[in-house]
Short mmCIF file of C-alpha atoms and ligand atoms in Angstrom, two decimals:
data_model
loop_
_atom_site.label_atom_id
_atom_site.label_comp_id
_atom_site.label_asym_id
_atom_site.label_seq_id
_atom_site.Cartn_x
_atom_site.Cartn_y
_atom_site.Cartn_z
CA UNK A 186 97.90 101.97 86.37
CA UNK A 187 95.41 102.20 89.67
CA UNK A 188 97.83 101.65 92.85
CA UNK A 189 96.21 101.71 96.14
CA UNK A 190 97.65 101.55 99.48
CA UNK A 191 96.85 99.32 102.69
CA UNK A 192 97.41 100.39 105.80
CA UNK A 193 99.28 97.43 107.47
CA UNK A 194 101.37 97.65 111.12
CA UNK A 195 102.32 100.81 112.75
CA UNK A 196 103.28 102.78 109.30
CA UNK A 197 103.51 100.02 106.44
CA UNK A 198 101.80 100.10 103.21
CA UNK A 199 100.80 97.52 101.06
CA UNK A 200 100.76 98.20 97.73
CA UNK A 201 97.81 96.65 95.59
CA UNK A 202 98.16 97.28 91.81
CA UNK A 203 94.97 96.64 90.16
CA UNK A 204 93.93 95.73 86.57
CA UNK A 205 92.63 98.10 84.29
CA UNK A 206 89.66 95.59 83.07
CA UNK A 207 89.59 92.54 85.32
CA UNK A 208 89.20 92.02 89.04
CA UNK A 209 92.66 90.69 89.21
CA UNK A 210 95.38 92.27 91.88
CA UNK A 211 98.96 92.10 92.26
CA UNK A 212 100.15 93.06 96.05
CA UNK A 213 103.94 94.21 96.91
CA UNK A 214 105.13 93.15 100.21
CA UNK A 215 102.00 91.83 102.28
CA UNK A 216 103.35 91.65 105.74
CA UNK A 217 99.91 91.17 107.07
CA UNK A 218 97.78 88.85 105.19
CA UNK A 219 94.52 90.43 106.84
CA UNK A 220 94.18 93.79 105.22
CA UNK A 221 95.00 92.31 102.19
CA UNK A 222 92.03 89.29 102.57
CA UNK A 223 89.73 92.29 103.76
CA UNK A 224 90.25 94.25 100.74
CA UNK A 225 90.36 91.69 98.39
CA UNK A 226 86.64 90.12 99.65
CA UNK A 227 84.99 93.87 99.84
CA UNK A 228 85.62 94.63 96.23
CA UNK A 229 85.09 91.03 94.88
CA UNK A 230 88.68 90.88 93.44
CA UNK A 231 90.77 87.85 92.77
CA UNK A 232 94.54 88.07 93.68
CA UNK A 233 97.19 86.82 90.92
CA UNK A 234 100.54 87.30 92.71
CA UNK A 235 102.74 88.70 94.96
CA UNK A 236 105.84 90.75 94.42
CA UNK A 237 108.57 90.58 97.20
CA UNK A 238 111.27 93.10 97.56
CA UNK A 239 113.17 91.42 100.62
CA UNK A 240 112.89 88.86 103.39
CA UNK A 241 111.99 91.03 106.54
CA UNK A 242 109.04 89.85 108.34
CA UNK A 243 106.81 93.01 107.78
CA UNK A 244 107.07 92.30 104.27
CA UNK A 245 106.35 88.72 104.04
CA UNK A 246 104.44 87.62 106.97
CA UNK A 247 101.43 87.56 104.83
CA UNK A 248 102.46 85.57 101.64
CA UNK A 249 102.06 82.34 102.86
CA UNK A 250 98.39 82.43 104.08
CA UNK A 251 97.61 84.41 101.33
CA UNK A 252 98.98 81.73 98.82
CA UNK A 253 96.99 79.08 100.51
CA UNK A 254 94.13 80.98 100.51
CA UNK A 255 93.90 82.19 96.63
CA UNK A 256 96.69 79.96 94.74
CA UNK A 257 98.49 83.20 93.39
CA UNK A 258 102.06 83.13 92.03
CA UNK A 259 104.78 84.55 94.17
CA UNK A 260 107.65 86.27 92.76
CA UNK A 261 110.68 87.09 95.24
CA UNK A 262 114.45 87.84 95.12
CA UNK A 263 116.81 84.77 94.21
CA UNK A 264 119.07 85.35 97.48
CA UNK A 265 116.41 85.25 99.62
CA UNK A 266 115.89 81.43 99.05
CA UNK A 267 111.80 82.05 100.33
CA UNK A 268 110.48 78.42 100.46
CA UNK A 269 107.24 80.48 99.15
CA UNK A 270 108.72 81.75 96.01
CA UNK A 271 107.80 80.58 92.58
CA UNK A 272 110.11 82.54 90.53
CA UNK A 273 113.20 83.51 91.90
CA UNK A 274 114.65 87.17 90.65
CA UNK A 275 117.39 88.67 89.87
CA UNK A 276 118.96 92.40 88.44
CA UNK A 277 117.64 92.38 84.87
CA UNK A 278 114.69 90.21 84.88
CA UNK A 279 111.32 90.89 83.57
CA UNK A 280 108.03 90.12 85.59
CA UNK A 281 104.80 90.33 84.14
CA UNK A 282 101.97 90.68 85.79
CA UNK A 283 97.80 90.67 85.73
CA UNK A 284 97.93 88.73 82.29
CA UNK A 285 100.81 90.57 81.01
CA UNK A 286 99.30 93.99 81.65
CA UNK A 287 102.16 95.40 83.52
CA UNK A 288 105.77 94.12 83.07
CA UNK A 289 108.43 95.41 86.01
CA UNK A 290 111.75 95.26 85.40
CA UNK A 291 113.65 93.76 88.67
CA UNK A 292 116.75 96.02 89.93
CA UNK A 293 119.41 95.16 92.74
CA UNK A 294 118.86 97.28 95.37
CA UNK A 295 121.23 95.94 98.34
CA UNK A 296 121.78 98.28 101.47
CA UNK A 297 119.32 97.60 103.69
CA UNK A 298 119.78 93.64 103.24
CA UNK A 299 121.95 92.40 100.42
CA UNK A 300 118.86 90.13 98.23
CA UNK A 301 116.67 93.72 98.17
CA UNK A 302 115.15 94.18 94.86
CA UNK A 303 112.84 96.82 93.21
CA UNK A 304 110.32 96.71 90.86
CA UNK A 305 110.05 99.08 88.22
CA UNK A 306 108.23 99.74 84.97
CA UNK A 307 105.10 102.01 84.26
CA UNK A 308 106.65 105.31 85.63
CA UNK A 309 106.63 103.76 88.99
CA UNK A 310 108.88 102.09 91.33
CA UNK A 311 108.20 99.67 94.43
CA UNK A 312 111.56 99.70 96.37
CA UNK A 313 110.29 98.39 99.52
CA UNK A 314 112.91 99.62 102.36
CA UNK A 315 115.98 100.71 100.29
CA UNK A 316 114.44 104.27 99.14
CA UNK A 317 111.78 105.89 101.47
CA UNK A 318 110.08 109.37 101.09
CA UNK A 319 113.19 111.81 102.13
CA UNK A 320 114.90 109.26 103.72
CA UNK A 321 116.48 105.30 103.09
CA UNK A 322 115.96 102.14 105.04
CA UNK A 323 118.43 101.16 108.15
CA UNK A 324 121.82 99.50 106.70
CA UNK A 325 121.53 95.92 108.30
CA UNK A 326 122.85 93.61 105.75
CA UNK A 327 124.90 96.30 103.54
CA UNK A 328 127.56 98.56 103.67
CA UNK A 329 128.37 101.95 102.47
CA UNK A 330 129.56 101.90 99.36
CA UNK A 331 126.96 99.37 98.52
CA UNK A 332 123.95 100.98 99.70
CA UNK A 333 124.53 104.21 97.95
CA UNK A 334 125.53 102.65 94.45
CA UNK A 335 122.32 100.69 94.78
CA UNK A 336 120.38 104.52 95.77
CA UNK A 337 122.47 106.27 92.95
CA UNK A 338 120.63 103.71 90.18
CA UNK A 339 117.38 104.81 91.95
CA UNK A 340 118.29 107.91 91.64
CA UNK A 341 119.10 107.60 87.74
CA UNK A 342 115.65 106.80 87.30
CA UNK A 343 113.22 109.67 85.39
CA UNK A 344 112.40 112.20 87.45
CA UNK A 345 108.96 111.46 86.58
CA UNK A 346 108.98 108.33 88.41
CA UNK A 347 106.76 107.44 91.48
CA UNK A 348 108.24 106.14 94.49
CA UNK A 349 105.90 103.59 96.02
CA UNK A 350 107.98 102.98 99.16
CA UNK A 351 106.74 100.66 102.12
CA UNK A 352 106.63 102.58 105.34
CA UNK A 353 105.02 105.95 106.20
CA UNK A 354 108.12 107.62 107.88
CA UNK A 355 107.86 110.69 106.16
CA UNK A 356 107.47 113.37 108.62
CA UNK A 357 110.37 111.95 111.00
CA UNK A 358 112.83 111.66 107.75
CA UNK A 359 112.37 115.42 106.73
CA UNK A 360 112.88 116.72 110.44
CA UNK A 361 116.16 114.57 109.87
CA UNK A 362 116.31 116.20 106.20
CA UNK A 363 116.20 119.29 107.67
CA UNK A 364 118.58 119.16 110.33
CA UNK A 365 121.11 118.40 107.20
CA UNK A 366 120.07 121.26 105.08
CA UNK A 367 118.76 123.47 106.82
CA UNK A 368 118.86 126.36 104.32
CA UNK A 369 117.23 124.01 101.54
CA UNK A 370 113.41 125.39 100.70
CA UNK A 371 112.25 122.20 98.95
CA UNK A 372 112.60 120.66 102.78
CA UNK A 373 110.67 123.46 104.11
CA UNK A 374 107.94 123.25 101.74
CA UNK A 375 107.64 119.55 102.16
CA UNK A 376 107.46 119.55 105.86
CA UNK A 377 104.30 122.07 105.22
CA UNK A 378 102.46 119.48 102.79
CA UNK A 379 103.19 116.11 104.19
CA UNK A 380 102.11 117.35 107.45
CA UNK A 381 98.90 118.91 106.54
CA UNK A 382 98.35 114.97 104.46
CA UNK A 383 98.93 113.53 107.88
CA UNK A 384 96.95 115.37 109.37
CA UNK A 385 93.92 114.71 107.35
CA UNK A 386 95.37 111.03 107.88
CA UNK A 387 96.69 110.68 104.17
CA UNK A 388 99.43 108.88 103.12
CA UNK A 389 102.61 111.42 102.29
CA UNK A 390 103.05 108.93 99.18
CA UNK A 391 104.10 108.15 96.30
CA UNK A 392 106.85 111.24 95.87
CA UNK A 393 108.45 110.90 92.56
CA UNK A 394 112.36 110.36 91.82
CA UNK A 395 112.50 114.30 90.73
CA UNK A 396 111.22 115.26 94.60
CA UNK A 397 113.60 112.88 96.08
CA UNK A 398 116.43 114.54 94.06
CA UNK A 399 115.62 117.75 95.74
CA UNK A 400 114.81 116.95 99.31
CA UNK A 401 116.17 113.63 100.41
CA UNK A 402 119.57 113.68 102.23
CA UNK A 403 120.76 110.17 100.63
CA UNK A 404 120.43 110.94 97.20
CA UNK A 405 122.11 114.26 97.80
CA UNK A 406 125.72 112.77 98.87
CA UNK A 407 127.42 114.91 96.01
CA UNK A 408 126.28 118.31 97.50
CA UNK A 409 128.45 120.96 99.35
CA UNK A 410 124.99 121.42 102.03
CA UNK A 411 125.13 117.70 102.91
CA UNK A 412 128.83 117.03 102.95
CA UNK A 413 129.30 119.83 105.19
CA UNK A 414 126.55 118.58 108.10
CA UNK A 415 128.77 115.35 107.34
CA UNK A 416 132.26 116.59 107.52
CA UNK A 417 131.36 118.46 110.60
CA UNK A 418 129.64 115.56 112.25
CA UNK A 419 132.97 113.49 111.63
CA UNK A 420 134.84 116.37 112.97
CA UNK A 421 137.54 116.74 110.06
CA UNK A 422 137.72 119.47 107.37
CA UNK A 423 135.28 119.40 104.54
CA UNK A 424 135.77 116.17 102.46
CA UNK A 425 133.94 115.80 99.05
CA UNK A 426 133.47 112.13 99.26
CA UNK A 427 130.03 111.23 98.60
CA UNK A 428 130.37 107.61 100.52
CA UNK A 429 131.93 108.89 103.39
CA UNK A 430 129.21 111.28 103.13
CA UNK A 431 126.77 108.95 103.14
CA UNK A 432 127.98 106.74 105.42
CA UNK A 433 128.16 109.74 108.20
CA UNK A 434 124.77 110.59 107.43
CA UNK A 435 123.29 107.46 108.21
CA UNK A 436 124.96 107.16 110.82
CA UNK A 437 124.00 110.43 112.40
CA UNK A 438 120.15 109.12 111.27
CA UNK A 439 120.63 106.08 113.41
CA UNK A 440 120.89 108.26 116.34
CA UNK A 441 118.66 111.18 115.30
ZN1 ZN F 265 113.25 95.94 106.04
FE1 FE F 266 109.97 97.18 106.60
#
């Protein structure tokens, strides 16, 4: 499956999924219509579908313009109740795109927002602002147990799953991850690797679920090293509760 990132705003990526045998494409979270229109016109493509993960403007800002221009189909989370949605999605739904060439399973992942969904299929995960490379989204609408359960669902996907998240936050996330686990060699290695990509202006994405399990502190809330840092920050004796660990490191990240 050919997936191409389009840059938008300061650090958003709009992912373009290409059909293998026609000029049809699907885009995920077009917060801005302009980069999508430029890409489509430049390459003579036809926009067939838009997939939406959640209601924030940097993910939906371009939808109505694109829909008016290309008469494409829009799939969005049911809970967000968007006027532009042609099909409202809930957990377990299957979305078929590009004339049935690709199917994605809908996974509800509340936490960043309560209606947030992710799309999973073909060894790929489009997860918006829920899971980032080496990090996770801010907890705007959810609570720690709810958000952690969502992350845990994603952590349970096959290790080879490619993680297409919506922002280039990797270097800042890794810096924080290293402050949580100073001894973690996977983080140190990834700092070097991601830094070299950014030096060449290349995206650090996608990562894989297998990699995230090694360097993403928010997927490592059951690890002693992460729990120790959380306990220290909370100024209590060492606790081993993953939810409390998640709540504490999420807060640490907010103030990092
Ligand atoms: Zn967001
Ligand atoms: Fe965002």
